[in-house]
Amino acid sequence: MALKGTLRDFGISEILQLIGQQKKSGTLVVTGPQAVVTVLFDGGQIVDAATRPAVPEYDLGMMMTRAGLIHPAQLEMAQAQSKESLQPLELVLQKTKAAAEEDLREMKRLRHLEILYDLFLWKDGEYEFEAGPVNYLAKLVIPVSSEQVLMDGYRVKDEWPELARQIPDLNLRFRRAPGDFSSIDRLDPEDDRIYRLLDGQRTVQDIIFLGRRGKFETLKTLARLLERGRIEVVVSAKAGPRRPAPEAPRRRTLAFSGAFFVLVLLMLNGVRLNVQRSGWLAGPRVEADSRLGLLARCQTERLRNGLAVYRLCYGQRPAELQDLVRAGLCRASDLRFPAGKAYSYQRTGDGFRLESPILSAAEEK
């Protein structure tokens, strides 16, 4: 299986969905104006991600030291040994017991996710996927499903512009606002952990490393704390060099895949998704907090992505939705809404008409 093209014609979401659905192994290379990202897949799961030129914030050694998991002196020794032995840094850290295997696996997983989420903010680029076996340190890797990356990646893409407006500089410093909020405004454990790291001295980038939740989730937490009046910006006369957050692309239609998977995560983890939509879906708006509406949008978008992938692979649109199931691009359950209501599909000249049982029709050219 060889897949090649541009991100404008075939987005990163469709690429990940295709590779994940067909459980392919191989190497995906995405080339942008300023960087090249390489992603390794094993059985449809993501097992490695790297960027060239290297991004300091995603350097494993820096992530480990700034998260307080290893001492800078240990890192320096491990880097020297890695260079001399030509072994990966993480393997040296594991062999010398400078870092715990669990910490190495978790930080590598976080590194992979950070690199992948950045791809959802790319406006332009070229991609090429070459199927085949891949080499990686399996014992130090937590495989990441394409479904998880798709779900979280769409949230990043949709919510990033507002986060970048609220927190435009990773060198900003926050401190806890004065007052006792314990009895009137309790924080959930994850937000409280980030809240307790704020001391007026640490930068946002410091908090990202120490919190180990990733850039997006950390900024989300800080934005919530700001809105609730729990924290305030520290104004410094000697501000460091400004480092703006990455530029966000124009808002486009969200695409969710794996509707059942998404709802399970919603119920288990309490993930809050923003499903405001515009453009291709007409008709009455379904509220974001409606589970029925969310499921309908998830399933409809999964089918839409499947139709795009099918056309790329076979050069034409499928005659019926069952063709997507036969091609392994979606499950049979995706063709029917709960209670057995079927989705309607019809080819229309150069486009198609896809209609959800509870949402108005979506037409695609």
CSV table of C-alpha atoms in Angstrom, one decimal:
chain,number,residue,atom,x,y,z
A,1,MET,CA,0.0,0.0,0.0
A,2,ALA,CA,1.5,3.3,-1.1
A,3,LEU,CA,-0.3,6.6,-0.3
A,4,LYS,CA,1.0,9.9,-1.5
A,5,GLY,CA,-0.5,13.4,-1.9
A,6,THR,CA,-1.0,16.8,-0.4
A,7,LEU,CA,-2.8,17.7,2.9
A,8,ARG,CA,-5.1,20.1,1.0
A,9,ASP,CA,-6.5,17.2,-1.0
A,10,PHE,CA,-6.4,14.5,1.7
A,11,GLY,CA,-6.2,15.7,5.3
A,12,ILE,CA,-4.2,14.2,8.1
A,13,SER,CA,-7.5,12.9,9.6
A,14,GLU,CA,-8.3,10.9,6.5
A,15,ILE,CA,-4.7,9.5,6.4
A,16,LEU,CA,-4.8,8.4,10.0
A,17,GLN,CA,-8.3,6.9,9.6
A,18,LEU,CA,-7.2,4.9,6.6
A,19,ILE,CA,-4.1,3.5,8.2
A,20,GLY,CA,-5.8,2.8,11.5
A,21,GLN,CA,-8.9,1.1,9.9
A,22,GLN,CA,-6.8,-1.1,7.7
A,23,LYS,CA,-4.3,-1.9,10.6
A,24,LYS,CA,-1.4,-1.1,8.4
A,25,SER,CA,2.3,-1.1,9.4
A,26,GLY,CA,4.7,1.3,7.8
A,27,THR,CA,6.2,4.8,7.7
A,28,LEU,CA,4.3,8.1,7.2
A,29,VAL,CA,6.3,11.1,6.2
A,30,VAL,CA,4.6,14.5,6.2
A,31,THR,CA,6.7,17.4,4.8
A,32,GLY,CA,5.7,21.0,5.6
A,33,PRO,CA,7.2,24.3,4.8
A,34,GLN,CA,9.3,24.3,8.0
A,35,ALA,CA,9.5,20.7,9.2
A,36,VAL,CA,9.3,17.1,8.3
A,37,VAL,CA,7.4,14.7,10.6
A,38,THR,CA,7.9,10.9,10.5
A,39,VAL,CA,5.3,8.6,12.1
A,40,LEU,CA,5.7,4.9,12.5
A,41,PHE,CA,2.7,2.5,12.5
A,42,ASP,CA,2.5,-1.1,13.7
A,43,GLY,CA,-0.8,-2.8,13.0
A,44,GLY,CA,-2.5,0.5,12.6
A,45,GLN,CA,-1.2,1.9,15.9
A,46,ILE,CA,1.2,4.7,16.3
A,47,VAL,CA,4.5,3.6,17.9
A,48,ASP,CA,6.8,6.5,17.1
A,49,ALA,CA,6.8,10.1,15.9
A,50,ALA,CA,9.7,12.5,15.3
A,51,THR,CA,10.2,15.9,13.7
A,52,ARG,CA,13.1,17.4,11.7
A,53,PRO,CA,14.5,19.8,12.6
A,54,ALA,CA,14.2,18.8,16.2
A,55,VAL,CA,11.9,20.8,18.4
A,56,PRO,CA,13.5,21.5,21.8
A,57,GLU,CA,10.2,21.2,23.6
A,58,TYR,CA,9.8,17.6,22.2
A,59,ASP,CA,13.3,16.5,22.9
A,60,LEU,CA,13.0,13.4,25.2
A,61,GLY,CA,16.0,14.4,27.3
A,62,MET,CA,14.7,17.9,27.9
A,63,MET,CA,11.2,16.6,28.7
A,64,MET,CA,12.6,14.2,31.2
A,65,THR,CA,14.8,16.7,33.0
A,66,ARG,CA,12.3,19.6,33.0
A,67,ALA,CA,9.6,17.2,34.3
A,68,GLY,CA,12.0,16.4,37.2
A,69,LEU,CA,12.3,12.7,36.3
A,70,ILE,CA,16.1,12.8,35.8
A,71,HIS,CA,18.9,15.1,36.9
A,72,PRO,CA,20.6,17.2,34.2
A,73,ALA,CA,24.0,15.5,35.1
A,74,GLN,CA,22.4,12.1,34.4
A,75,LEU,CA,21.1,13.3,31.1
A,76,GLU,CA,24.5,14.6,30.1
A,77,MET,CA,26.2,11.3,30.9
A,78,ALA,CA,23.5,9.4,29.0
A,79,GLN,CA,23.8,11.6,26.0
A,80,ALA,CA,27.5,11.0,25.9
A,81,GLN,CA,27.1,7.3,26.2
A,82,SER,CA,24.3,7.3,23.5
A,83,LYS,CA,26.6,9.1,21.1
A,84,GLU,CA,29.5,6.7,21.8
A,85,SER,CA,27.5,3.5,21.6
A,86,LEU,CA,25.1,4.6,18.9
A,87,GLN,CA,22.2,3.5,21.0
A,88,PRO,CA,19.0,5.5,21.4
A,89,LEU,CA,19.0,7.8,24.4
A,90,GLU,CA,15.9,6.1,26.0
A,91,LEU,CA,17.7,2.7,25.9
A,92,VAL,CA,20.7,4.1,27.6
A,93,LEU,CA,18.6,5.7,30.3
A,94,GLN,CA,16.8,2.5,30.8
A,95,LYS,CA,19.9,0.3,30.9
A,96,THR,CA,21.7,2.6,33.4
A,97,LYS,CA,18.6,2.9,35.5
A,98,ALA,CA,18.8,6.6,35.3
A,99,ALA,CA,15.1,6.6,34.5
A,100,ALA,CA,12.2,4.3,35.3
A,101,GLU,CA,10.8,2.3,32.4
A,102,GLU,CA,7.3,3.5,33.2
A,103,ASP,CA,8.4,7.2,33.1
A,104,LEU,CA,10.2,6.6,29.8
A,105,ARG,CA,7.2,5.0,28.2
A,106,GLU,CA,4.8,7.7,29.4
A,107,MET,CA,7.1,10.6,28.3
A,108,LYS,CA,7.6,9.0,24.9
A,109,ARG,CA,3.8,8.6,24.5
A,110,LEU,CA,3.4,12.3,25.4
A,111,ARG,CA,6.1,13.3,23.0
A,112,HIS,CA,4.4,11.3,20.2
A,113,LEU,CA,1.0,12.9,20.9
A,114,GLU,CA,2.5,16.4,21.0
A,115,ILE,CA,4.1,16.0,17.6
A,116,LEU,CA,0.9,14.5,16.1
A,117,TYR,CA,-1.4,17.2,17.5
A,118,ASP,CA,0.8,19.8,15.8
A,119,LEU,CA,0.0,18.2,12.5
A,120,PHE,CA,-3.6,19.1,12.9
A,121,LEU,CA,-2.6,22.7,12.8
A,122,TRP,CA,-0.7,22.5,9.5
A,123,LYS,CA,-2.3,24.3,6.6
A,124,ASP,CA,-0.1,22.9,3.8
A,125,GLY,CA,2.1,19.9,3.3
A,126,GLU,CA,2.8,16.7,1.4
A,127,TYR,CA,2.6,13.2,2.7
A,128,GLU,CA,3.7,9.8,1.7
A,129,PHE,CA,3.0,6.5,3.4
A,130,GLU,CA,5.1,3.4,2.6
A,131,ALA,CA,3.8,0.1,4.0
A,132,GLY,CA,6.2,-2.3,5.5
A,133,PRO,CA,7.8,-3.5,8.8
A,134,VAL,CA,9.1,-0.8,11.2
A,135,ASN,CA,11.8,-1.0,13.9
A,136,TYR,CA,11.2,0.5,17.3
A,137,LEU,CA,11.9,-0.3,21.0
A,138,ALA,CA,8.6,-2.0,21.8
A,139,LYS,CA,9.4,-2.4,25.5
A,140,LEU,CA,9.7,1.4,25.9
A,141,VAL,CA,6.6,2.3,23.8
A,142,ILE,CA,2.9,2.7,24.6
A,143,PRO,CA,1.2,2.3,21.3
A,144,VAL,CA,-1.4,5.0,20.6
A,145,SER,CA,-4.5,4.2,18.6
A,146,SER,CA,-5.3,6.4,15.6
A,147,GLU,CA,-8.9,6.8,17.0
A,148,GLN,CA,-7.5,8.5,20.1
A,149,VAL,CA,-5.3,10.9,18.0
A,150,LEU,CA,-8.2,11.7,15.7
A,151,MET,CA,-10.6,12.5,18.6
A,152,ASP,CA,-8.1,14.7,20.5
A,153,GLY,CA,-6.6,16.1,17.3
A,154,TYR,CA,-9.9,17.6,16.2
A,155,ARG,CA,-10.4,19.2,19.6
A,156,VAL,CA,-6.9,20.8,19.3
A,157,LYS,CA,-7.8,22.1,15.8
A,158,ASP,CA,-11.1,23.5,16.8
A,159,GLU,CA,-10.2,25.0,20.2
A,160,TRP,CA,-6.6,26.2,19.5
A,161,PRO,CA,-7.5,29.7,18.1
A,162,GLU,CA,-9.3,30.7,21.3
A,163,LEU,CA,-6.5,29.2,23.6
A,164,ALA,CA,-3.8,31.1,21.6
A,165,ARG,CA,-5.8,34.3,22.1
A,166,GLN,CA,-6.1,33.7,25.9
A,167,ILE,CA,-2.5,32.5,26.4
A,168,PRO,CA,-0.5,33.9,23.5
A,169,ASP,CA,3.0,33.4,25.0
A,170,LEU,CA,4.5,30.3,26.6
A,171,ASN,CA,6.8,32.5,28.6
A,172,LEU,CA,3.9,34.0,30.6
A,173,ARG,CA,3.9,33.4,34.3
A,174,PHE,CA,0.8,32.9,36.5
A,175,ARG,CA,0.3,32.9,40.2
A,176,ARG,CA,-2.6,31.8,42.3
A,177,ALA,CA,-5.1,34.6,43.0
A,178,PRO,CA,-5.4,35.6,46.6
A,179,GLY,CA,-8.4,34.3,48.6
A,180,ASP,CA,-9.8,31.1,49.9
A,181,PHE,CA,-11.7,29.3,47.2
A,182,SER,CA,-11.7,25.8,48.8
A,183,SER,CA,-15.3,25.9,50.0
A,184,ILE,CA,-16.9,27.5,47.0
A,185,ASP,CA,-14.9,26.5,43.9
A,186,ARG,CA,-13.4,23.0,44.1
A,187,LEU,CA,-11.1,21.9,41.3
A,188,ASP,CA,-11.0,18.5,39.8
A,189,PRO,CA,-7.8,16.6,40.6
A,190,GLU,CA,-6.1,17.2,37.3
A,191,ASP,CA,-6.8,20.9,37.3
A,192,ASP,CA,-5.8,21.1,41.0
A,193,ARG,CA,-2.4,19.6,40.2
A,194,ILE,CA,-1.7,22.2,37.6
A,195,TYR,CA,-3.0,24.9,39.9
A,196,ARG,CA,-0.6,23.9,42.7
A,197,LEU,CA,2.4,24.2,40.3
A,198,LEU,CA,1.7,27.9,39.7
A,199,ASP,CA,4.0,30.0,41.9
A,200,GLY,CA,4.6,33.2,39.9
A,201,GLN,CA,8.1,32.0,38.9
A,202,ARG,CA,7.4,29.1,36.6
A,203,THR,CA,6.6,29.9,33.0
A,204,VAL,CA,3.7,28.3,31.1
A,205,GLN,CA,6.3,26.1,29.3
A,206,ASP,CA,7.6,25.0,32.7
A,207,ILE,CA,4.1,24.0,33.8
A,208,ILE,CA,3.6,22.0,30.6
A,209,PHE,CA,6.7,20.0,31.4
A,210,LEU,CA,6.0,19.5,35.1
A,211,GLY,CA,2.3,18.8,34.7
A,212,ARG,CA,3.0,16.0,32.1
A,213,ARG,CA,-0.4,16.6,30.5
A,214,GLY,CA,0.8,18.1,27.2
A,215,LYS,CA,0.6,21.6,25.8
A,216,PHE,CA,-3.1,21.6,24.8
A,217,GLU,CA,-4.5,20.2,28.0
A,218,THR,CA,-2.3,22.4,30.1
A,219,LEU,CA,-3.4,25.5,28.3
A,220,LYS,CA,-7.0,24.4,28.5
A,221,THR,CA,-6.6,24.1,32.3
A,222,LEU,CA,-5.0,27.5,32.6
A,223,ALA,CA,-7.7,29.1,30.5
A,224,ARG,CA,-10.4,27.6,32.8
A,225,LEU,CA,-8.5,28.8,35.9
A,226,LEU,CA,-8.3,32.3,34.4
A,227,GLU,CA,-12.0,32.4,33.6
A,228,ARG,CA,-12.8,31.3,37.1
A,229,GLY,CA,-10.6,34.0,38.6
A,230,ARG,CA,-8.4,31.5,40.3
A,231,ILE,CA,-5.1,32.7,38.8
A,232,GLU,CA,-3.6,35.9,37.5
A,233,VAL,CA,-0.8,36.9,35.1
A,234,VAL,CA,2.5,38.0,36.7
A,235,VAL,CA,3.6,41.2,35.0
A,236,SER,CA,7.4,41.3,34.8
A,237,ALA,CA,9.6,44.3,33.9
A,238,LYS,CA,12.1,41.9,32.4
A,239,ALA,CA,10.0,39.8,30.2
A,240,GLY,CA,11.8,37.1,28.3
A,241,PRO,CA,11.8,36.8,24.5
A,242,ARG,CA,8.3,36.3,23.3
A,243,ARG,CA,7.5,32.9,22.0
A,244,PRO,CA,4.1,32.8,20.4
A,245,ALA,CA,2.0,29.7,20.3
A,246,PRO,CA,1.9,28.0,16.9
A,247,GLU,CA,-0.3,29.7,14.3
A,248,ALA,CA,-3.7,28.1,14.1
A,249,PRO,CA,-5.3,27.4,10.7
A,250,ARG,CA,-8.7,28.7,9.6
A,251,ARG,CA,-11.5,27.0,11.5
A,252,ARG,CA,-12.8,24.2,9.4
A,253,THR,CA,-15.5,21.5,9.9
A,254,LEU,CA,-14.7,19.1,12.7
A,255,ALA,CA,-14.5,15.5,11.7
A,256,PHE,CA,-15.0,12.8,14.3
A,257,SER,CA,-14.4,9.1,13.7
A,258,GLY,CA,-15.1,6.1,15.9
A,259,ALA,CA,-18.5,7.3,17.3
A,260,PHE,CA,-18.9,4.4,19.8
A,261,PHE,CA,-15.2,4.8,20.9
A,262,VAL,CA,-15.8,8.5,21.4
A,263,LEU,CA,-18.9,8.0,23.5
A,264,VAL,CA,-17.2,5.4,25.6
A,265,LEU,CA,-14.4,7.8,26.4
A,266,LEU,CA,-16.9,10.5,27.1
A,267,MET,CA,-18.6,8.3,29.7
A,268,LEU,CA,-15.4,7.0,31.2
A,269,ASN,CA,-13.2,10.0,31.2
A,270,GLY,CA,-15.6,12.9,31.2
A,271,VAL,CA,-14.0,14.4,28.0
A,272,ARG,CA,-15.8,17.5,27.0
A,273,LEU,CA,-16.0,18.0,23.2
A,274,ASN,CA,-16.8,21.1,21.3
A,275,VAL,CA,-19.0,20.0,18.4
A,276,GLN,CA,-20.1,23.3,17.0
A,277,ARG,CA,-20.2,22.9,13.3
A,278,SER,CA,-20.7,25.0,10.2
A,279,GLY,CA,-20.6,24.6,6.5
A,280,TRP,CA,-21.3,21.2,5.1
A,281,LEU,CA,-24.1,20.3,7.5
A,282,ALA,CA,-27.3,22.2,7.1
A,283,GLY,CA,-30.5,22.1,9.1
A,284,PRO,CA,-31.5,22.5,12.8
A,285,ARG,CA,-28.6,22.8,15.2
A,286,VAL,CA,-28.2,19.9,17.7
A,287,GLU,CA,-26.9,21.1,21.1
A,288,ALA,CA,-23.3,20.1,21.9
A,289,ASP,CA,-24.3,18.5,25.2
A,290,SER,CA,-26.9,16.2,23.5
A,291,ARG,CA,-25.5,12.7,23.4
A,292,LEU,CA,-27.8,11.8,20.6
A,293,GLY,CA,-26.7,14.8,18.5
A,294,LEU,CA,-23.0,14.1,19.2
A,295,LEU,CA,-23.4,10.5,18.1
A,296,ALA,CA,-25.2,11.5,15.0
A,297,ARG,CA,-22.4,14.0,14.1
A,298,CYS,CA,-19.7,11.5,14.9
A,299,GLN,CA,-21.2,8.7,12.7
A,300,THR,CA,-22.0,11.1,9.9
A,301,GLU,CA,-18.4,12.4,9.8
A,302,ARG,CA,-17.0,8.9,10.0
A,303,LEU,CA,-19.0,8.0,6.9
A,304,ARG,CA,-18.0,11.2,5.1
A,305,ASN,CA,-14.3,10.4,5.8
A,306,GLY,CA,-14.8,6.9,4.6
A,307,LEU,CA,-16.4,8.2,1.3
A,308,ALA,CA,-13.3,10.4,0.8
A,309,VAL,CA,-10.9,7.6,1.4
A,310,TYR,CA,-12.9,5.2,-0.9
A,311,ARG,CA,-12.8,7.7,-3.7
A,312,LEU,CA,-9.0,8.2,-3.3
A,313,CYS,CA,-8.4,4.4,-3.3
A,314,TYR,CA,-10.8,3.3,-6.1
A,315,GLY,CA,-11.1,6.5,-8.2
A,316,GLN,CA,-14.9,6.7,-7.8
A,317,ARG,CA,-17.5,7.0,-5.1
A,318,PRO,CA,-19.1,3.8,-3.8
A,319,ALA,CA,-22.5,2.7,-5.2
A,320,GLU,CA,-23.8,2.1,-1.7
A,321,LEU,CA,-22.6,2.6,1.9
A,322,GLN,CA,-22.1,-1.2,2.3
A,323,ASP,CA,-19.1,-0.8,0.0
A,324,LEU,CA,-17.3,1.1,2.8
A,325,VAL,CA,-17.8,-1.9,5.1
A,326,ARG,CA,-16.5,-4.3,2.4
A,327,ALA,CA,-13.4,-2.1,1.9
A,328,GLY,CA,-12.8,-2.0,5.7
A,329,LEU,CA,-13.3,1.8,6.0
A,330,CYS,CA,-16.1,1.6,8.5
A,331,ARG,CA,-18.1,-0.9,10.5
A,332,ALA,CA,-21.5,-2.2,9.7
A,333,SER,CA,-22.8,-0.6,12.9
A,334,ASP,CA,-21.8,2.9,11.5
A,335,LEU,CA,-24.4,2.6,8.8
A,336,ARG,CA,-27.3,2.6,11.2
A,337,PHE,CA,-28.2,5.0,14.0
A,338,PRO,CA,-29.1,3.5,17.3
A,339,ALA,CA,-32.6,1.9,17.2
A,340,GLY,CA,-31.8,0.6,13.8
A,341,LYS,CA,-32.4,3.8,11.7
A,342,ALA,CA,-30.4,3.7,8.5
A,343,TYR,CA,-28.3,6.5,7.0
A,344,SER,CA,-29.4,7.5,3.5
A,345,TYR,CA,-26.7,7.8,0.7
A,346,GLN,CA,-27.1,8.7,-2.9
A,347,ARG,CA,-24.5,9.7,-5.6
A,348,THR,CA,-25.4,13.0,-7.2
A,349,GLY,CA,-23.4,13.8,-10.4
A,350,ASP,CA,-20.0,14.8,-9.2
A,351,GLY,CA,-20.9,14.7,-5.5
A,352,PHE,CA,-23.1,12.7,-3.1
A,353,ARG,CA,-25.9,13.2,-0.6
A,354,LEU,CA,-25.6,11.7,2.9
A,355,GLU,CA,-28.5,12.0,5.3
A,356,SER,CA,-28.5,11.1,9.0
A,357,PRO,CA,-31.8,9.8,10.5
A,358,ILE,CA,-31.9,12.8,12.9
A,359,LEU,CA,-29.9,15.5,11.1
A,360,SER,CA,-30.6,17.2,7.8
A,361,ALA,CA,-28.9,16.1,4.7
A,362,ALA,CA,-25.2,16.8,4.0
A,363,GLU,CA,-24.2,17.4,0.4
A,364,GLU,CA,-20.6,17.1,-0.8
A,365,LYS,CA,-19.2,18.0,-4.1
